[in-house]
Amino acid sequence: MRYAPSVESLRTHEAPAWFHDAKFGIFIHWTMASIPAFAPQAGSLIDIVGENPLDFQRLNPYAEWYWNTMKIEGSETALHHAAMYGDAPYEAFREPFEASVEAWDPAPLLDLVAASGARYVVLVTKHHDGFALWPTGVQNPKYPGWHTRRDLVGEIAQGARERGLRFGVYYSGGLDWTFEPRPTLGIADLFDTVPRSGEYRSYVDAHYRELMGRYRPDVLWNDIAYPPGPGMLELFADFYNGNPDGVVNDRWTQPGTKEFPLPLHHDFRTPEYTQYPDIVARKWEATRGIGHSYGYVANEDPANIISPGALVQSFVDAVSKNGNLLLNIGPKGDGSVDPRHEAPVRALGRWLAINGEAIYGTRPWERAALEAVDATDTIHQVRFTRGDGRVFATVFDTPAAGPLRFPGAGMPPFVRARLLGGRAVACQELGGEVVVEFPAVEESPAHCLELEL
């Protein structure tokens, strides 16, 4: 069908099957801020915002916000910048970044993405600093030539597709510090710094259309907001008409419009560093970094890095509730990845190699969760998915060998059970419970039981 630039027409578009099936994507935040690679280590952004909603930016743990945070007098980032770089402007990081980019080999990064088990990749093409990672033909009227000489977007798009991955583009439509250099301090003034001029709106529209025409993305992942005025619905319609299987996220709010803060249209929601407590009918995608930042942080507290076990369990929880996971990798300035960040990514890939049947191509079951009790009376969280006449019960952590008891009322009627990566397991109904004879197995963050209906 052809989509018209109207809310009624666009809302007939839904997240396509591939996006439901994929479950897992890799986000890549690689900006000039990876050269200073610094951020305060005061906790997670959610906690910091909760404690300091009006001036949380001075403690912002997101390294990619360096240019904003360094402008806040007395902030840790401002003090760090003065000590390390004196009065050098943020723009001074451009040439070191460009020099690193010239020598970069994309294969190791893309091989890591493929090894993770991800089915799609979303690349930051322009973050809030306005620096484009492709040699755009759209001139920045405030900072002429504000883009990489090398086509990082094109090379990553090509490499991703060569590895069988879908490709998407992140673009900061809501903030661009080359158009609006005032620093934002907190929640109250965040949307006040969204550029609202017709010049900026035309610039953003031209960038998006260039990205769509040149790189054919499957995902348009906008951030913060979209400049107010006409043209957004036309952009969506043209995107869908060129790629009916494309998807757009939910961060397209237009400040100053009567719909604000809700977007006029989206295919999926994007909770950040949090997840929904139960099944959500509309598709969603949890997004988070491996630590407390998306951009690379050289001074990162190791305690902030998610463990392989916590990553697997968080991912399974999202999938059971109709969500995907978009997990961020933040390369260093030279494009390499911190080994501490590689470890959980590769661990998730190894887990998926065994248990992918319970993830890829599945849909939520009637309920997302319940608890099971093992032979030592230890309680284990369980998450459910379904597909192809089967229900998968993914048991968190490693139960003790012996009877694993599920509440009978919460289980599907099944005829046999099998442990993915293992063998069939005996099961019976006993005293209102379903009892599975769980075998002795190696330790794992989660074990998947296939229940044949």
GROMACS .gro file of C-alpha atoms in nm:
model
  453
    1MET     CA    1   0.000   0.000   0.000
    2ARG     CA    2   0.100   0.364  -0.033
    3TYR     CA    3   0.122   0.569   0.284
    4ALA     CA    4  -0.006   0.925   0.292
    5PRO     CA    5   0.147   1.198   0.513
    6SER     CA    6  -0.139   1.183   0.761
    7VAL     CA    7  -0.164   1.041   1.111
    8GLU     CA    8  -0.452   0.816   1.004
    9SER     CA    9  -0.255   0.661   0.719
   10LEU     CA   10   0.072   0.627   0.908
   11ARG     CA   11  -0.092   0.456   1.203
   12THR     CA   12  -0.190   0.167   0.977
   13HIS     CA   13   0.180   0.082   0.969
   14GLU     CA   14   0.291  -0.157   1.243
   15ALA     CA   15   0.624  -0.301   1.343
   16PRO     CA   16   0.704  -0.567   1.080
   17ALA     CA   17   0.768  -0.935   1.148
   18TRP     CA   18   1.146  -0.903   1.113
   19PHE     CA   19   1.159  -0.654   1.400
   20HIS     CA   20   0.947  -0.879   1.622
   21ASP     CA   21   1.161  -1.179   1.527
   22ALA     CA   22   1.503  -1.016   1.567
   23LYS     CA   23   1.483  -0.946   1.942
   24PHE     CA   24   1.837  -0.814   1.972
   25GLY     CA   25   2.021  -0.522   1.819
   26ILE     CA   26   2.351  -0.347   1.882
   27PHE     CA   27   2.366   0.030   1.923
   28ILE     CA   28   2.694   0.205   1.835
   29HIS     CA   29   2.776   0.542   1.992
   30TRP     CA   30   3.105   0.664   1.845
   31THR     CA   31   3.155   1.039   1.857
   32MET     CA   32   3.431   1.297   1.900
   33ALA     CA   33   3.366   1.270   2.274
   34SER     CA   34   3.544   0.933   2.262
   35ILE     CA   35   3.871   1.131   2.251
   36PRO     CA   36   3.839   1.289   2.600
   37ALA     CA   37   3.635   0.981   2.703
   38PHE     CA   38   3.539   1.124   3.041
   39ALA     CA   39   3.221   1.136   3.248
   40PRO     CA   40   3.141   1.173   3.620
   41GLN     CA   41   3.099   0.843   3.805
   42ALA     CA   42   2.821   0.943   4.044
   43GLY     CA   43   2.577   0.663   3.958
   44SER     CA   44   2.320   0.583   3.692
   45LEU     CA   45   2.142   0.862   3.506
   46ILE     CA   46   1.803   0.746   3.638
   47ASP     CA   47   1.923   0.779   3.999
   48ILE     CA   48   2.094   1.113   3.933
   49VAL     CA   49   1.784   1.260   3.765
   50GLY     CA   50   1.568   1.136   4.053
   51GLU     CA   51   1.789   1.311   4.306
   52ASN     CA   52   1.870   1.627   4.105
   53PRO     CA   53   1.604   1.680   3.836
   54LEU     CA   54   1.680   2.049   3.784
   55ASP     CA   55   2.058   2.025   3.747
   56PHE     CA   56   2.137   1.658   3.684
   57GLN     CA   57   2.351   1.745   3.382
   58ARG     CA   58   2.648   1.847   3.596
   59LEU     CA   59   2.675   1.480   3.700
   60ASN     CA   60   2.566   1.329   3.368
   61PRO     CA   61   2.740   0.988   3.333
   62TYR     CA   62   2.688   0.987   2.954
   63ALA     CA   63   3.029   1.062   2.799
   64GLU     CA   64   2.870   1.159   2.468
   65TRP     CA   65   2.727   1.467   2.648
   66TYR     CA   66   3.081   1.595   2.718
   67TRP     CA   67   3.041   1.919   2.518
   68ASN     CA   68   2.732   2.012   2.718
   69THR     CA   69   2.870   1.912   3.058
   70MET     CA   70   3.205   2.087   3.009
   71LYS     CA   71   3.015   2.416   2.976
   72ILE     CA   72   2.859   2.382   3.323
   73GLU     CA   73   3.077   2.580   3.559
   74GLY     CA   74   3.213   2.374   3.846
   75SER     CA   75   3.106   2.039   3.703
   76GLU     CA   76   3.349   1.748   3.722
   77THR     CA   77   3.370   1.749   3.344
   78ALA     CA   78   3.452   2.121   3.332
   79LEU     CA   79   3.725   2.077   3.592
   80HIS     CA   80   3.863   1.771   3.413
   81HIS     CA   81   3.866   1.953   3.081
   82ALA     CA   82   4.047   2.255   3.225
   83ALA     CA   83   4.308   2.032   3.389
   84MET     CA   84   4.369   1.818   3.080
   85TYR     CA   85   4.311   2.055   2.789
   86GLY     CA   86   4.318   2.407   2.932
   87ASP     CA   87   4.090   2.640   2.739
   88ALA     CA   88   4.083   2.426   2.422
   89PRO     CA   89   3.732   2.411   2.272
   90TYR     CA   90   3.546   2.088   2.210
   91GLU     CA   91   3.617   2.134   1.841
   92ALA     CA   92   3.984   2.061   1.914
   93PHE     CA   93   3.895   1.693   1.943
   94ARG     CA   94   3.802   1.676   1.578
   95GLU     CA   95   4.146   1.623   1.428
   96PRO     CA   96   4.253   1.353   1.678
   97PHE     CA   97   3.924   1.177   1.603
   98GLU     CA   98   3.971   1.209   1.227
   99ALA     CA   99   4.328   1.078   1.256
  100SER     CA  100   4.206   0.772   1.447
  101VAL     CA  101   3.928   0.716   1.196
  102GLU     CA  102   4.168   0.715   0.901
  103ALA     CA  103   4.351   0.409   1.035
  104TRP     CA  104   4.042   0.224   1.158
  105ASP     CA  105   3.957  -0.127   1.040
  106PRO     CA  106   3.580  -0.187   1.073
  107ALA     CA  107   3.604  -0.568   1.068
  108PRO     CA  108   3.678  -0.630   1.440
  109LEU     CA  109   3.385  -0.416   1.554
  110LEU     CA  110   3.143  -0.573   1.307
  111ASP     CA  111   3.269  -0.922   1.388
  112LEU     CA  112   3.196  -0.851   1.755
  113VAL     CA  113   2.844  -0.739   1.665
  114ALA     CA  114   2.788  -1.060   1.469
  115ALA     CA  115   2.931  -1.272   1.753
  116SER     CA  116   2.687  -1.111   1.997
  117GLY     CA  117   2.389  -1.279   1.831
  118ALA     CA  118   2.238  -0.945   1.732
  119ARG     CA  119   2.015  -0.936   1.425
  120TYR     CA  120   2.037  -0.562   1.357
  121VAL     CA  121   2.267  -0.269   1.426
  122VAL     CA  122   2.180   0.098   1.481
  123LEU     CA  123   2.463   0.347   1.430
  124VAL     CA  124   2.474   0.699   1.570
  125THR     CA  125   2.513   0.905   1.254
  126LYS     CA  126   2.490   1.245   1.426
  127HIS     CA  127   2.474   1.296   1.801
  128HIS     CA  128   2.400   1.617   1.992
  129ASP     CA  129   2.740   1.765   1.900
  130GLY     CA  130   2.612   1.781   1.543
  131PHE     CA  131   2.917   1.607   1.398
  132ALA     CA  132   2.807   1.380   1.111
  133LEU     CA  133   2.981   1.045   1.062
  134TRP     CA  134   2.944   1.057   0.687
  135PRO     CA  135   3.065   1.306   0.422
  136THR     CA  136   2.727   1.471   0.395
  137GLY     CA  137   2.639   1.697   0.110
  138VAL     CA  138   2.411   1.897   0.341
  139GLN     CA  139   2.610   2.196   0.460
  140ASN     CA  140   2.594   2.290   0.829
  141PRO     CA  141   2.534   2.668   0.813
  142LYS     CA  142   2.685   2.719   1.159
  143TYR     CA  143   2.985   2.484   1.130
  144PRO     CA  144   3.072   2.433   0.761
  145GLY     CA  145   3.229   2.094   0.690
  146TRP     CA  146   3.126   1.954   1.031
  147HIS     CA  147   3.150   1.587   0.931
  148THR     CA  148   3.400   1.305   0.894
  149ARG     CA  149   3.609   1.281   0.582
  150ARG     CA  150   3.564   0.902   0.584
  151ASP     CA  151   3.221   0.748   0.526
  152LEU     CA  152   3.179   0.562   0.853
  153VAL     CA  153   2.804   0.524   0.806
  154GLY     CA  154   2.844   0.365   0.464
  155GLU     CA  155   3.119   0.126   0.572
  156ILE     CA  156   2.932   0.009   0.881
  157ALA     CA  157   2.609  -0.030   0.683
  158GLN     CA  158   2.787  -0.240   0.421
  159GLY     CA  159   2.972  -0.449   0.678
  160ALA     CA  160   2.656  -0.511   0.877
  161ARG     CA  161   2.464  -0.631   0.572
  162GLU     CA  162   2.753  -0.853   0.465
  163ARG     CA  163   2.711  -1.026   0.802
  164GLY     CA  164   2.336  -1.071   0.755
  165LEU     CA  165   2.232  -0.785   0.983
  166ARG     CA  166   1.969  -0.520   0.928
  167PHE     CA  167   2.097  -0.162   0.948
  168GLY     CA  168   1.944   0.141   1.115
  169VAL     CA  169   2.042   0.502   1.175
  170TYR     CA  170   2.026   0.701   1.497
  171TYR     CA  171   2.002   1.077   1.445
  172SER     CA  172   1.970   1.350   1.706
  173GLY     CA  173   1.687   1.559   1.570
  174GLY     CA  174   1.611   1.728   1.900
  175LEU     CA  175   1.950   1.863   2.005
  176ASP     CA  176   2.230   2.008   1.798
  177TRP     CA  177   2.481   2.217   1.990
  178THR     CA  178   2.610   2.379   1.671
  179PHE     CA  179   2.268   2.542   1.628
  180GLU     CA  180   2.187   2.595   1.997
  181PRO     CA  181   2.504   2.613   2.210
  182ARG     CA  182   2.335   2.695   2.542
  183PRO     CA  183   2.399   2.413   2.789
  184THR     CA  184   2.102   2.230   2.931
  185LEU     CA  185   2.108   2.180   3.308
  186GLY     CA  186   1.810   1.957   3.382
  187ILE     CA  187   1.466   1.832   3.291
  188ALA     CA  188   1.306   2.177   3.300
  189ASP     CA  189   1.521   2.331   3.027
  190LEU     CA  190   1.595   2.024   2.814
  191PHE     CA  191   1.331   2.095   2.550
  192ASP     CA  192   1.399   2.469   2.562
  193THR     CA  193   1.727   2.399   2.384
  194VAL     CA  194   1.565   2.220   2.089
  195PRO     CA  195   1.640   2.442   1.787
  196ARG     CA  196   1.310   2.566   1.644
  197SER     CA  197   1.411   2.766   1.339
  198GLY     CA  198   1.295   2.679   0.991
  199GLU     CA  199   1.661   2.667   0.893
  200TYR     CA  200   1.726   2.386   1.141
  201ARG     CA  201   1.410   2.198   1.044
  202SER     CA  202   1.515   2.204   0.678
  203TYR     CA  203   1.865   2.092   0.774
  204VAL     CA  204   1.736   1.792   0.972
  205ASP     CA  205   1.492   1.694   0.697
  206ALA     CA  206   1.767   1.710   0.435
  207HIS     CA  207   1.998   1.499   0.651
  208TYR     CA  208   1.733   1.232   0.702
  209ARG     CA  209   1.652   1.220   0.334
  210GLU     CA  210   2.018   1.190   0.246
  211LEU     CA  211   2.060   0.904   0.496
  212MET     CA  212   1.750   0.730   0.357
  213GLY     CA  213   1.856   0.767  -0.004
  214ARG     CA  214   2.221   0.683   0.041
  215TYR     CA  215   2.214   0.403   0.303
  216ARG     CA  216   1.860   0.255   0.282
  217PRO     CA  217   1.814   0.207   0.658
  218ASP     CA  218   1.555  -0.025   0.808
  219VAL     CA  219   1.532   0.179   1.131
  220LEU     CA  220   1.497   0.554   1.183
  221TRP     CA  221   1.594   0.604   1.548
  222ASN     CA  222   1.543   0.970   1.632
  223ASP     CA  223   1.646   1.114   1.968
  224ILE     CA  224   1.510   1.374   2.211
  225ALA     CA  225   1.260   1.545   1.977
  226TYR     CA  226   1.202   1.672   1.625
  227PRO     CA  227   1.202   2.041   1.528
  228PRO     CA  228   0.848   2.183   1.520
  229GLY     CA  229   0.678   2.266   1.195
  230PRO     CA  230   0.562   2.077   0.887
  231GLY     CA  231   0.741   1.795   0.711
  232MET     CA  232   0.770   1.515   0.968
  233LEU     CA  233   0.469   1.317   0.846
  234GLU     CA  234   0.589   1.352   0.487
  235LEU     CA  235   0.924   1.211   0.598
  236PHE     CA  236   0.754   0.909   0.755
  237ALA     CA  237   0.538   0.847   0.450
  238ASP     CA  238   0.835   0.864   0.214
  239PHE     CA  239   1.033   0.631   0.440
  240TYR     CA  240   0.756   0.369   0.452
  241ASN     CA  241   0.680   0.397   0.082
  242GLY     CA  242   1.046   0.334   0.006
  243ASN     CA  243   1.078   0.059   0.269
  244PRO     CA  244   0.747  -0.085   0.397
  245ASP     CA  245   0.945  -0.300   0.642
  246GLY     CA  246   1.110   0.005   0.797
  247VAL     CA  247   1.039   0.114   1.154
  248VAL     CA  248   1.051   0.446   1.340
  249ASN     CA  249   1.091   0.488   1.714
  250ASP     CA  250   0.897   0.708   1.956
  251ARG     CA  251   1.130   1.007   2.009
  252TRP     CA  252   0.978   1.241   1.751
  253THR     CA  253   0.796   1.481   1.984
  254GLN     CA  254   0.765   1.835   1.850
  255PRO     CA  255   0.798   2.104   2.119
  256GLY     CA  256   0.538   2.376   2.097
  257THR     CA  257   0.271   2.156   1.940
  258LYS     CA  258  -0.055   2.057   2.106
  259GLU     CA  259   0.047   1.690   2.098
  260PHE     CA  260   0.366   1.751   2.299
  261PRO     CA  261   0.512   1.549   2.467
  262LEU     CA  262   0.357   1.259   2.273
  263PRO     CA  263   0.478   1.177   1.922
  264LEU     CA  264   0.224   1.179   1.643
  265HIS     CA  265   0.331   0.833   1.529
  266HIS     CA  266   0.573   0.554   1.618
  267ASP     CA  267   0.621   0.181   1.564
  268PHE     CA  268   0.788   0.103   1.897
  269ARG     CA  269   0.865   0.256   2.237
  270THR     CA  270   1.219   0.298   2.372
  271PRO     CA  271   1.253   0.284   2.752
  272GLU     CA  272   1.610   0.375   2.850
  273TYR     CA  273   1.792   0.185   3.125
  274THR     CA  274   1.459   0.044   3.238
  275GLN     CA  275   1.201  -0.216   3.128
  276TYR     CA  276   0.828  -0.269   3.156
  277PRO     CA  277   0.697  -0.479   3.446
  278ASP     CA  278   0.463  -0.693   3.234
  279ILE     CA  279   0.366  -0.778   2.876
  280VAL     CA  280   0.299  -0.468   2.664
  281ALA     CA  281   0.083  -0.519   2.355
  282ARG     CA  282   0.264  -0.257   2.147
  283LYS     CA  283   0.620  -0.337   2.044
  284TRP     CA  284   0.900  -0.186   2.251
  285GLU     CA  285   1.278  -0.186   2.264
  286ALA     CA  286   1.481  -0.150   2.582
  287THR     CA  287   1.800   0.046   2.528
  288ARG     CA  288   2.104   0.063   2.752
  289GLY     CA  289   2.481   0.071   2.757
  290ILE     CA  290   2.712  -0.194   2.897
  291GLY     CA  291   2.803   0.053   3.170
  292HIS     CA  292   2.631   0.376   3.276
  293SER     CA  293   2.720   0.554   2.951
  294TYR     CA  294   2.664   0.503   2.582
  295GLY     CA  295   2.985   0.675   2.476
  296TYR     CA  296   3.319   0.527   2.586
  297VAL     CA  297   3.435   0.629   2.936
  298ALA     CA  298   3.805   0.576   3.009
  299ASN     CA  299   3.752   0.648   3.381
  300GLU     CA  300   3.457   0.408   3.412
  301ASP     CA  301   3.399   0.243   3.748
  302PRO     CA  302   3.423  -0.134   3.681
  303ALA     CA  303   3.127  -0.185   3.914
  304ASN     CA  304   2.908  -0.007   3.658
  305ILE     CA  305   2.965  -0.271   3.389
  306ILE     CA  306   2.677  -0.517   3.361
  307SER     CA  307   2.770  -0.878   3.431
  308PRO     CA  308   2.709  -1.146   3.166
  309GLY     CA  309   2.448  -1.306   3.388
  310ALA     CA  310   2.256  -0.986   3.451
  311LEU     CA  311   2.266  -0.905   3.079
  312VAL     CA  312   2.123  -1.243   2.977
  313GLN     CA  313   1.847  -1.225   3.236
  314SER     CA  314   1.755  -0.866   3.152
  315PHE     CA  315   1.737  -0.957   2.784
  316VAL     CA  316   1.517  -1.263   2.843
  317ASP     CA  317   1.289  -1.055   3.065
  318ALA     CA  318   1.243  -0.797   2.788
  319VAL     CA  319   1.168  -1.060   2.523
  320SER     CA  320   0.906  -1.228   2.745
  321LYS     CA  321   0.720  -0.895   2.762
  322ASN     CA  322   0.719  -0.819   2.386
  323GLY     CA  323   1.040  -0.619   2.393
  324ASN     CA  324   1.367  -0.616   2.206
  325LEU     CA  325   1.703  -0.516   2.350
  326LEU     CA  326   1.921  -0.253   2.182
  327LEU     CA  327   2.252  -0.291   2.364
  328ASN     CA  328   2.509  -0.020   2.312
  329ILE     CA  329   2.877  -0.059   2.233
  330GLY     CA  330   3.081   0.261   2.270
  331PRO     CA  331   3.411   0.230   2.081
  332LYS     CA  332   3.724   0.414   2.191
  333GLY     CA  333   3.851   0.702   1.982
  334ASP     CA  334   4.048   0.459   1.764
  335GLY     CA  335   3.741   0.241   1.705
  336SER     CA  336   3.852  -0.047   1.927
  337VAL     CA  337   3.628  -0.183   2.203
  338ASP     CA  338   3.723  -0.204   2.570
  339PRO     CA  339   3.778  -0.576   2.654
  340ARG     CA  340   3.568  -0.524   2.968
  341HIS     CA  341   3.276  -0.439   2.739
  342GLU     CA  342   3.346  -0.721   2.497
  343ALA     CA  343   3.311  -0.985   2.769
  344PRO     CA  344   2.935  -0.956   2.840
  345VAL     CA  345   2.859  -0.906   2.470
  346ARG     CA  346   3.037  -1.227   2.372
  347ALA     CA  347   2.884  -1.412   2.667
  348LEU     CA  348   2.535  -1.322   2.547
  349GLY     CA  349   2.628  -1.447   2.200
  350ARG     CA  350   2.743  -1.782   2.341
  351TRP     CA  351   2.420  -1.813   2.540
  352LEU     CA  352   2.211  -1.739   2.232
  353ALA     CA  353   2.400  -1.998   2.029
  354ILE     CA  354   2.252  -2.262   2.262
  355ASN     CA  355   1.920  -2.106   2.355
  356GLY     CA  356   1.826  -1.899   2.052
  357GLU     CA  357   1.520  -2.117   1.982
  358ALA     CA  358   1.358  -1.966   2.292
  359ILE     CA  359   1.427  -1.613   2.168
  360TYR     CA  360   1.440  -1.553   1.793
  361GLY     CA  361   1.104  -1.555   1.616
  362THR     CA  362   0.907  -1.605   1.937
  363ARG     CA  363   0.619  -1.404   2.079
  364PRO     CA  364   0.502  -1.349   2.438
  365TRP     CA  365   0.299  -1.627   2.595
  366GLU     CA  366  -0.015  -1.567   2.804
  367ARG     CA  367   0.199  -1.459   3.098
  368ALA     CA  368   0.554  -1.333   3.119
  369ALA     CA  369   0.672  -1.469   3.451
  370LEU     CA  370   0.636  -1.697   3.748
  371GLU     CA  371   0.860  -1.862   4.005
  372ALA     CA  372   0.984  -2.220   4.035
  373VAL     CA  373   1.139  -2.395   4.334
  374ASP     CA  374   1.430  -2.639   4.304
  375ALA     CA  375   1.536  -2.939   4.513
  376THR     CA  376   1.707  -2.714   4.770
  377ASP     CA  377   1.397  -2.491   4.802
  378THR     CA  378   1.575  -2.213   4.615
  379ILE     CA  379   1.336  -1.988   4.422
  380HIS     CA  380   1.412  -1.925   4.054
  381GLN     CA  381   1.257  -1.664   3.829
  382VAL     CA  382   1.102  -1.804   3.509
  383ARG     CA  383   1.019  -1.618   3.186
  384PHE     CA  384   0.798  -1.748   2.902
  385THR     CA  385   0.795  -1.717   2.523
  386ARG     CA  386   0.605  -1.912   2.258
  387GLY     CA  387   0.650  -2.023   1.899
  388ASP     CA  388   0.575  -2.309   1.656
  389GLY     CA  389   0.349  -2.507   1.889
  390ARG     CA  390   0.589  -2.474   2.179
  391VAL     CA  391   0.621  -2.269   2.494
  392PHE     CA  392   0.966  -2.196   2.630
  393ALA     CA  393   1.017  -2.161   3.004
  394THR     CA  394   1.351  -1.993   3.071
  395VAL     CA  395   1.468  -2.057   3.426
  396PHE     CA  396   1.708  -1.800   3.570
  397ASP     CA  397   2.033  -1.919   3.729
  398THR     CA  398   2.109  -2.291   3.763
  399PRO     CA  399   1.864  -2.505   3.961
  400ALA     CA  400   1.996  -2.788   4.173
  401ALA     CA  401   1.967  -3.131   4.014
  402GLY     CA  402   1.639  -3.293   4.106
  403PRO     CA  403   1.273  -3.191   4.110
  404LEU     CA  404   1.201  -2.838   3.989
  405ARG     CA  405   0.848  -2.744   4.094
  406PHE     CA  406   0.625  -2.504   3.900
  407PRO     CA  407   0.277  -2.391   4.015
  408GLY     CA  408   0.043  -2.597   3.801
  409ALA     CA  409  -0.205  -2.315   3.744
  410GLY     CA  410   0.064  -2.104   3.580
  411MET     CA  411   0.195  -2.360   3.334
  412PRO     CA  412   0.075  -2.450   2.983
  413PRO     CA  413  -0.059  -2.802   2.919
  414PHE     CA  414   0.237  -2.976   2.752
  415VAL     CA  415   0.313  -3.333   2.652
  416ARG     CA  416   0.692  -3.342   2.683
  417ALA     CA  417   0.983  -3.125   2.785
  418ARG     CA  418   1.339  -3.083   2.661
  419LEU     CA  419   1.629  -2.875   2.785
  420LEU     CA  420   1.772  -2.668   2.500
  421GLY     CA  421   2.127  -2.778   2.437
  422GLY     CA  422   2.056  -3.098   2.628
  423ARG     CA  423   1.811  -3.384   2.643
  424ALA     CA  424   1.449  -3.463   2.721
  425VAL     CA  425   1.355  -3.429   3.086
  426ALA     CA  426   1.094  -3.621   3.282
  427CYS     CA  427   0.795  -3.428   3.410
  428GLN     CA  428   0.471  -3.500   3.594
  429GLU     CA  429   0.178  -3.333   3.765
  430LEU     CA  430   0.193  -3.381   4.139
  431GLY     CA  431  -0.019  -3.219   4.406
  432GLY     CA  432  -0.126  -2.927   4.190
  433GLU     CA  433   0.229  -2.864   4.072
  434VAL     CA  434   0.419  -2.944   3.755
  435VAL     CA  435   0.742  -3.116   3.853
  436VAL     CA  436   1.033  -3.132   3.610
  437GLU     CA  437   1.327  -3.358   3.687
  438PHE     CA  438   1.603  -3.107   3.627
  439PRO     CA  439   1.937  -3.266   3.534
  440ALA     CA  440   2.283  -3.178   3.661
  441VAL     CA  441   2.412  -2.911   3.420
  442GLU     CA  442   2.688  -2.656   3.392
  443GLU     CA  443   2.634  -2.317   3.551
  444SER     CA  444   2.456  -2.065   3.327
  445PRO     CA  445   2.264  -1.739   3.377
  446ALA     CA  446   1.952  -1.911   3.242
  447HIS     CA  447   1.836  -2.251   3.116
  448CYS     CA  448   1.557  -2.291   2.860
  449LEU     CA  449   1.297  -2.565   2.881
  450GLU     CA  450   1.112  -2.637   2.558
  451LEU     CA  451   0.755  -2.744   2.637
  452GLU     CA  452   0.584  -2.919   2.346
  453LEU     CA  453   0.211  -2.853   2.347
   0.00000   0.00000   0.00000
